[in-house]
Amino acid sequence: MESQNYWENREPSKEATFVNEDASNEEKMKLDEDITLDKISELAKEHFHTLKRYPSKKELYTVNLITDGYLETSFMISSLLKVCITALDAERTPNSVVPEPEQNIQEVLGYILNMIPYEEMEFLDKIRNLLPDLKT
């Protein structure tokens, strides 16, 4: 009976206290990491739209361009090629291959603007704000 009272009423030793504090800190860090990963997952669902994983190769991604069909896709490809020809033409004047270079350049720049992953960049900014400051 006396030994039972001793074990129930005794003060914890310093070693036991340090072990419990260490375990508590580790548990807290693990919980913080889990919360951070959950936040990152939610932000990823909100913001990752531009790049889609390529089905057969995990390290590759695709960028989808929305078109009305094959004809518009052909015009997009044609405009890209015309802009390249125009860029190589030092005089920057219309010719038989590229009769309206300004129009083709405008189209290509519009395509490029649509390819910029703004949502993903916003996501990266939010992730950077979640992470502790890293010393470089």
Tab-separated table of N, CA and C in Angstrom, residues 18-120:
chain	number	residue	atom	x	y	z
A	18	PHE	N	11.832	15.692	-19.371
A	18	PHE	CA	12.455	16.011	-20.655
A	18	PHE	C	11.957	15.100	-21.759
A	19	VAL	N	11.783	13.832	-21.463
A	19	VAL	CA	11.292	12.897	-22.471
A	19	VAL	C	9.884	13.288	-22.892
A	20	ASN	N	9.032	13.630	-21.924
A	20	ASN	CA	7.660	14.022	-22.247
A	20	ASN	C	7.629	15.314	-23.041
A	21	GLU	N	8.482	16.297	-22.688
A	21	GLU	CA	8.526	17.545	-23.441
A	21	GLU	C	8.999	17.302	-24.864
A	22	ASP	N	10.026	16.454	-25.024
A	22	ASP	CA	10.522	16.142	-26.359
A	22	ASP	C	9.444	15.461	-27.181
A	23	ALA	N	8.745	14.497	-26.564
A	23	ALA	CA	7.684	13.803	-27.290
A	23	ALA	C	6.577	14.783	-27.656
A	24	SER	N	6.261	15.684	-26.741
A	24	SER	CA	5.216	16.670	-26.994
A	24	SER	C	5.625	17.602	-28.131
A	25	ASN	N	6.868	18.048	-28.146
A	25	ASN	CA	7.356	18.918	-29.216
A	25	ASN	C	7.335	18.197	-30.555
A	26	GLU	N	7.746	16.948	-30.565
A	26	GLU	CA	7.731	16.173	-31.802
A	26	GLU	C	6.304	15.994	-32.311
A	27	GLU	N	5.385	15.703	-31.401
A	27	GLU	CA	3.979	15.549	-31.795
A	27	GLU	C	3.439	16.865	-32.350
A	28	LYS	N	3.793	17.985	-31.691
A	28	LYS	CA	3.334	19.294	-32.154
A	28	LYS	C	3.904	19.606	-33.536
A	29	MET	N	5.193	19.319	-33.749
A	29	MET	CA	5.807	19.557	-35.052
A	29	MET	C	5.142	18.704	-36.125
A	30	LYS	N	4.842	17.453	-35.799
A	30	LYS	CA	4.184	16.560	-36.750
A	30	LYS	C	2.790	17.095	-37.087
A	31	LEU	N	2.065	17.557	-36.095
A	31	LEU	CA	0.735	18.130	-36.316
A	31	LEU	C	0.829	19.384	-37.186
A	32	ASP	N	1.808	20.250	-36.912
A	32	ASP	CA	2.011	21.456	-37.727
A	32	ASP	C	2.327	21.088	-39.174
A	33	GLU	N	3.168	20.073	-39.367
A	33	GLU	CA	3.501	19.618	-40.723
A	33	GLU	C	2.259	19.092	-41.442
A	34	ASP	N	1.438	18.323	-40.725
A	34	ASP	CA	0.213	17.789	-41.323
A	34	ASP	C	-0.737	18.909	-41.724
A	35	ILE	N	-0.869	19.914	-40.873
A	35	ILE	CA	-1.739	21.055	-41.178
A	35	ILE	C	-1.211	21.803	-42.391
A	36	THR	N	0.111	22.008	-42.449
A	36	THR	CA	0.716	22.700	-43.583
A	36	THR	C	0.490	21.919	-44.870
A	37	LEU	N	0.682	20.609	-44.820
A	37	LEU	CA	0.457	19.790	-46.015
A	37	LEU	C	-1.004	19.827	-46.452
A	38	ASP	N	-1.919	19.845	-45.500
A	38	ASP	CA	-3.339	19.953	-45.845
A	38	ASP	C	-3.627	21.292	-46.529
A	39	LYS	N	-3.040	22.377	-46.016
A	39	LYS	CA	-3.232	23.695	-46.630
A	39	LYS	C	-2.671	23.712	-48.044
A	40	ILE	N	-1.472	23.128	-48.219
A	40	ILE	CA	-0.854	23.075	-49.545
A	40	ILE	C	-1.730	22.273	-50.502
A	41	SER	N	-2.269	21.163	-50.054
A	41	SER	CA	-3.142	20.345	-50.909
A	41	SER	C	-4.381	21.114	-51.325
A	42	GLU	N	-4.989	21.839	-50.400
A	42	GLU	CA	-6.172	22.628	-50.730
A	42	GLU	C	-5.829	23.742	-51.719
A	43	LEU	N	-4.706	24.426	-51.505
A	43	LEU	CA	-4.294	25.477	-52.435
A	43	LEU	C	-3.993	24.908	-53.814
A	44	ALA	N	-3.399	23.732	-53.861
A	44	ALA	CA	-3.094	23.095	-55.152
A	44	ALA	C	-4.380	22.813	-55.919
A	45	LYS	N	-5.417	22.336	-55.224
A	45	LYS	CA	-6.697	22.065	-55.890
A	45	LYS	C	-7.296	23.351	-56.456
A	46	GLU	N	-7.103	24.459	-55.750
A	46	GLU	CA	-7.640	25.750	-56.193
A	46	GLU	C	-6.888	26.338	-57.380
A	47	HIS	N	-5.556	26.127	-57.436
A	47	HIS	CA	-4.732	26.920	-58.339
A	47	HIS	C	-4.036	26.184	-59.472
A	48	PHE	N	-3.868	24.888	-59.411
A	48	PHE	CA	-3.165	24.186	-60.487
A	48	PHE	C	-4.131	23.845	-61.602
A	49	HIS	N	-4.142	24.688	-62.660
A	49	HIS	CA	-5.060	24.470	-63.774
A	49	HIS	C	-4.378	24.433	-65.128
A	50	THR	N	-3.308	25.188	-65.284
A	50	THR	CA	-2.716	25.361	-66.605
A	50	THR	C	-2.015	24.099	-67.100
A	51	LEU	N	-1.197	23.493	-66.280
A	51	LEU	CA	-0.470	22.296	-66.687
A	51	LEU	C	-1.228	21.048	-66.252
A	52	LYS	N	-1.361	20.111	-67.174
A	52	LYS	CA	-1.998	18.820	-66.878
A	52	LYS	C	-0.940	17.741	-67.052
A	53	ARG	N	-0.927	16.779	-66.138
A	53	ARG	CA	0.052	15.697	-66.227
A	53	ARG	C	-0.179	14.882	-67.494
A	54	TYR	N	0.903	14.620	-68.208
A	54	TYR	CA	0.849	13.809	-69.422
A	54	TYR	C	0.560	12.364	-69.012
A	55	PRO	N	-0.429	11.711	-69.637
A	55	PRO	CA	-0.892	10.414	-69.137
A	55	PRO	C	0.173	9.309	-69.031
A	56	SER	N	1.072	9.220	-70.005
A	56	SER	CA	1.974	8.066	-69.989
A	56	SER	C	3.340	8.339	-69.360
A	57	LYS	N	3.665	9.610	-69.077
A	57	LYS	CA	4.961	9.930	-68.470
A	57	LYS	C	4.743	10.924	-67.334
A	58	LYS	N	5.072	10.498	-66.124
A	58	LYS	CA	4.826	11.337	-64.947
A	58	LYS	C	5.621	12.633	-64.939
A	59	GLU	N	6.773	12.661	-65.592
A	59	GLU	CA	7.601	13.857	-65.541
A	59	GLU	C	7.228	14.884	-66.607
A	60	LEU	N	6.222	14.589	-67.436
A	60	LEU	CA	5.818	15.509	-68.496
A	60	LEU	C	4.437	16.097	-68.219
A	61	TYR	N	4.222	17.299	-68.742
A	61	TYR	CA	2.941	17.981	-68.606
A	61	TYR	C	2.486	18.475	-69.969
A	62	THR	N	1.193	18.737	-70.093
A	62	THR	CA	0.652	19.309	-71.316
A	62	THR	C	0.017	20.660	-70.982
A	63	VAL	N	-0.028	21.520	-71.986
A	63	VAL	CA	-0.727	22.796	-71.886
A	63	VAL	C	-1.852	22.724	-72.906
A	64	ASN	N	-3.073	22.871	-72.453
A	64	ASN	CA	-4.215	22.797	-73.356
A	64	ASN	C	-4.549	24.175	-73.903
A	65	LEU	N	-4.739	24.239	-75.203
A	65	LEU	CA	-5.220	25.448	-75.855
A	65	LEU	C	-6.645	25.174	-76.315
A	66	ILE	N	-7.526	26.080	-76.026
A	66	ILE	CA	-8.921	25.902	-76.401
A	66	ILE	C	-9.110	26.479	-77.805
A	67	THR	N	-9.618	25.656	-78.703
A	67	THR	CA	-9.870	26.095	-80.076
A	67	THR	C	-11.255	25.634	-80.505
A	68	ASP	N	-11.708	26.195	-81.635
A	68	ASP	CA	-13.002	25.785	-82.198
A	68	ASP	C	-12.891	24.479	-82.971
A	69	GLY	N	-11.680	24.050	-83.251
A	69	GLY	CA	-11.504	22.812	-84.006
A	69	GLY	C	-10.202	22.812	-84.772
A	70	TYR	N	-10.125	21.919	-85.738
A	70	TYR	CA	-8.897	21.766	-86.505
A	70	TYR	C	-8.541	23.006	-87.316
A	71	LEU	N	-9.549	23.672	-87.882
A	71	LEU	CA	-9.270	24.841	-88.706
A	71	LEU	C	-8.629	25.946	-87.873
A	72	GLU	N	-9.215	26.259	-86.710
A	72	GLU	CA	-8.632	27.296	-85.855
A	72	GLU	C	-7.253	26.878	-85.350
A	73	THR	N	-7.083	25.597	-85.028
A	73	THR	CA	-5.774	25.101	-84.608
A	73	THR	C	-4.750	25.302	-85.718
A	74	SER	N	-5.166	25.035	-86.963
A	74	SER	CA	-4.277	25.256	-88.110
A	74	SER	C	-3.909	26.734	-88.233
A	75	PHE	N	-4.873	27.617	-88.020
A	75	PHE	CA	-4.590	29.047	-88.077
A	75	PHE	C	-3.628	29.461	-86.949
A	76	MET	N	-3.780	28.871	-85.774
A	76	MET	CA	-2.868	29.163	-84.670
A	76	MET	C	-1.439	28.754	-85.033
A	77	ILE	N	-1.303	27.551	-85.567
A	77	ILE	CA	0.024	27.072	-85.979
A	77	ILE	C	0.585	27.963	-87.081
A	78	SER	N	-0.269	28.320	-88.039
A	78	SER	CA	0.148	29.195	-89.124
A	78	SER	C	0.616	30.542	-88.584
A	79	SER	N	-0.096	31.106	-87.625
A	79	SER	CA	0.283	32.386	-87.028
A	79	SER	C	1.620	32.287	-86.316
A	80	LEU	N	1.843	31.200	-85.603
A	80	LEU	CA	3.131	31.008	-84.936
A	80	LEU	C	4.275	30.983	-85.955
A	81	LEU	N	4.060	30.266	-87.029
A	81	LEU	CA	5.086	30.203	-88.074
A	81	LEU	C	5.293	31.572	-88.730
A	82	LYS	N	4.214	32.295	-88.986
A	82	LYS	CA	4.317	33.621	-89.607
A	82	LYS	C	5.062	34.601	-88.708
A	83	VAL	N	4.826	34.511	-87.407
A	83	VAL	CA	5.544	35.391	-86.486
A	83	VAL	C	7.036	35.079	-86.520
A	84	CYS	N	7.368	33.801	-86.607
A	84	CYS	CA	8.787	33.429	-86.707
A	84	CYS	C	9.393	33.995	-87.991
A	85	ILE	N	8.667	33.877	-89.085
A	85	ILE	CA	9.161	34.426	-90.362
A	85	ILE	C	9.314	35.934	-90.248
A	86	THR	N	8.323	36.606	-89.652
A	86	THR	CA	8.367	38.057	-89.490
A	86	THR	C	9.549	38.468	-88.621
A	87	ALA	N	9.779	37.715	-87.556
A	87	ALA	CA	10.892	38.042	-86.667
A	87	ALA	C	12.225	37.919	-87.385
A	88	LEU	N	12.314	36.991	-88.304
A	88	LEU	CA	13.560	36.809	-89.054
A	88	LEU	C	13.714	37.853	-90.166
A	89	ASP	N	12.613	38.459	-90.583
A	89	ASP	CA	12.645	39.449	-91.645
A	89	ASP	C	13.072	40.795	-91.066
A	90	ALA	N	14.255	41.232	-91.406
A	90	ALA	CA	14.827	42.447	-90.829
A	90	ALA	C	14.044	43.701	-91.192
A	91	GLU	N	13.403	43.729	-92.342
A	91	GLU	CA	12.721	44.945	-92.781
A	91	GLU	C	11.352	45.122	-92.122
A	92	ARG	N	10.788	44.084	-91.598
A	92	ARG	CA	9.477	44.137	-90.930
A	92	ARG	C	8.383	44.698	-91.845
A	93	THR	N	8.420	44.323	-93.081
A	93	THR	CA	7.395	44.776	-94.021
A	93	THR	C	6.566	43.585	-94.471
A	94	PRO	N	5.299	43.829	-94.839
A	94	PRO	CA	4.470	42.730	-95.324
A	94	PRO	C	5.095	42.097	-96.567
A	95	ASN	N	4.914	40.790	-96.703
A	95	ASN	CA	5.372	40.091	-97.898
A	95	ASN	C	4.300	39.086	-98.304
A	96	SER	N	4.550	38.309	-99.328
A	96	SER	CA	3.527	37.392	-99.830
A	96	SER	C	3.201	36.277	-98.830
A	97	VAL	N	4.138	35.917	-97.996
A	97	VAL	CA	3.892	34.844	-97.018
A	97	VAL	C	3.163	35.382	-95.788
A	98	VAL	N	3.518	36.580	-95.348
A	98	VAL	CA	2.922	37.189	-94.157
A	98	VAL	C	2.386	38.563	-94.544
A	99	PRO	N	1.162	38.606	-95.083
A	99	PRO	CA	0.631	39.892	-95.556
A	99	PRO	C	0.263	40.862	-94.434
A	100	GLU	N	-0.097	40.365	-93.228
A	100	GLU	CA	-0.472	41.221	-92.097
A	100	GLU	C	0.329	40.826	-90.857
A	101	PRO	N	1.594	41.181	-90.803
A	101	PRO	CA	2.426	40.721	-89.686
A	101	PRO	C	1.933	41.198	-88.321
A	102	GLU	N	1.388	42.420	-88.230
A	102	GLU	CA	0.920	42.915	-86.936
A	102	GLU	C	-0.192	42.037	-86.377
A	103	GLN	N	-1.118	41.599	-87.230
A	103	GLN	CA	-2.223	40.735	-86.808
A	103	GLN	C	-1.692	39.400	-86.290
A	104	ASN	N	-0.725	38.812	-86.999
A	104	ASN	CA	-0.171	37.522	-86.576
A	104	ASN	C	0.596	37.647	-85.262
A	105	ILE	N	1.336	38.728	-85.126
A	105	ILE	CA	2.076	38.942	-83.876
A	105	ILE	C	1.102	39.098	-82.720
A	106	GLN	N	0.024	39.838	-82.935
A	106	GLN	CA	-0.990	40.037	-81.894
A	106	GLN	C	-1.614	38.700	-81.489
A	107	GLU	N	-1.930	37.836	-82.445
A	107	GLU	CA	-2.498	36.531	-82.135
A	107	GLU	C	-1.545	35.684	-81.301
A	108	VAL	N	-0.290	35.644	-81.714
A	108	VAL	CA	0.687	34.824	-81.005
A	108	VAL	C	0.898	35.339	-79.582
A	109	LEU	N	0.982	36.640	-79.414
A	109	LEU	CA	1.139	37.184	-78.068
A	109	LEU	C	-0.067	36.850	-77.200
A	110	GLY	N	-1.255	36.816	-77.779
A	110	GLY	CA	-2.451	36.391	-77.043
A	110	GLY	C	-2.350	34.938	-76.604
A	111	TYR	N	-1.838	34.078	-77.489
A	111	TYR	CA	-1.655	32.664	-77.117
A	111	TYR	C	-0.681	32.544	-75.954
A	112	ILE	N	0.394	33.301	-76.054
A	112	ILE	CA	1.414	33.238	-75.006
A	112	ILE	C	0.837	33.707	-73.664
A	113	LEU	N	0.075	34.796	-73.689
A	113	LEU	CA	-0.555	35.278	-72.450
A	113	LEU	C	-1.463	34.219	-71.843
A	114	ASN	N	-2.174	33.465	-72.687
A	114	ASN	CA	-3.053	32.414	-72.183
A	114	ASN	C	-2.287	31.230	-71.612
A	115	MET	N	-1.029	31.075	-71.979
A	115	MET	CA	-0.222	29.963	-71.483
A	115	MET	C	0.456	30.264	-70.148
A	116	ILE	N	0.539	31.536	-69.759
A	116	ILE	CA	1.212	31.889	-68.506
A	116	ILE	C	0.373	31.369	-67.335
A	117	PRO	N	0.975	30.563	-66.459
A	117	PRO	CA	0.221	29.939	-65.360
A	117	PRO	C	0.023	30.877	-64.162
A	118	TYR	N	-0.848	31.873	-64.312
A	118	TYR	CA	-1.070	32.844	-63.237
A	118	TYR	C	-1.544	32.183	-61.949
A	119	GLU	N	-2.500	31.241	-62.041
A	119	GLU	CA	-3.016	30.583	-60.839
A	119	GLU	C	-1.904	29.847	-60.105
A	120	GLU	N	-1.028	29.188	-60.854
A	120	GLU	CA	0.067	28.466	-60.225
A	120	GLU	C	1.041	29.429	-59.549
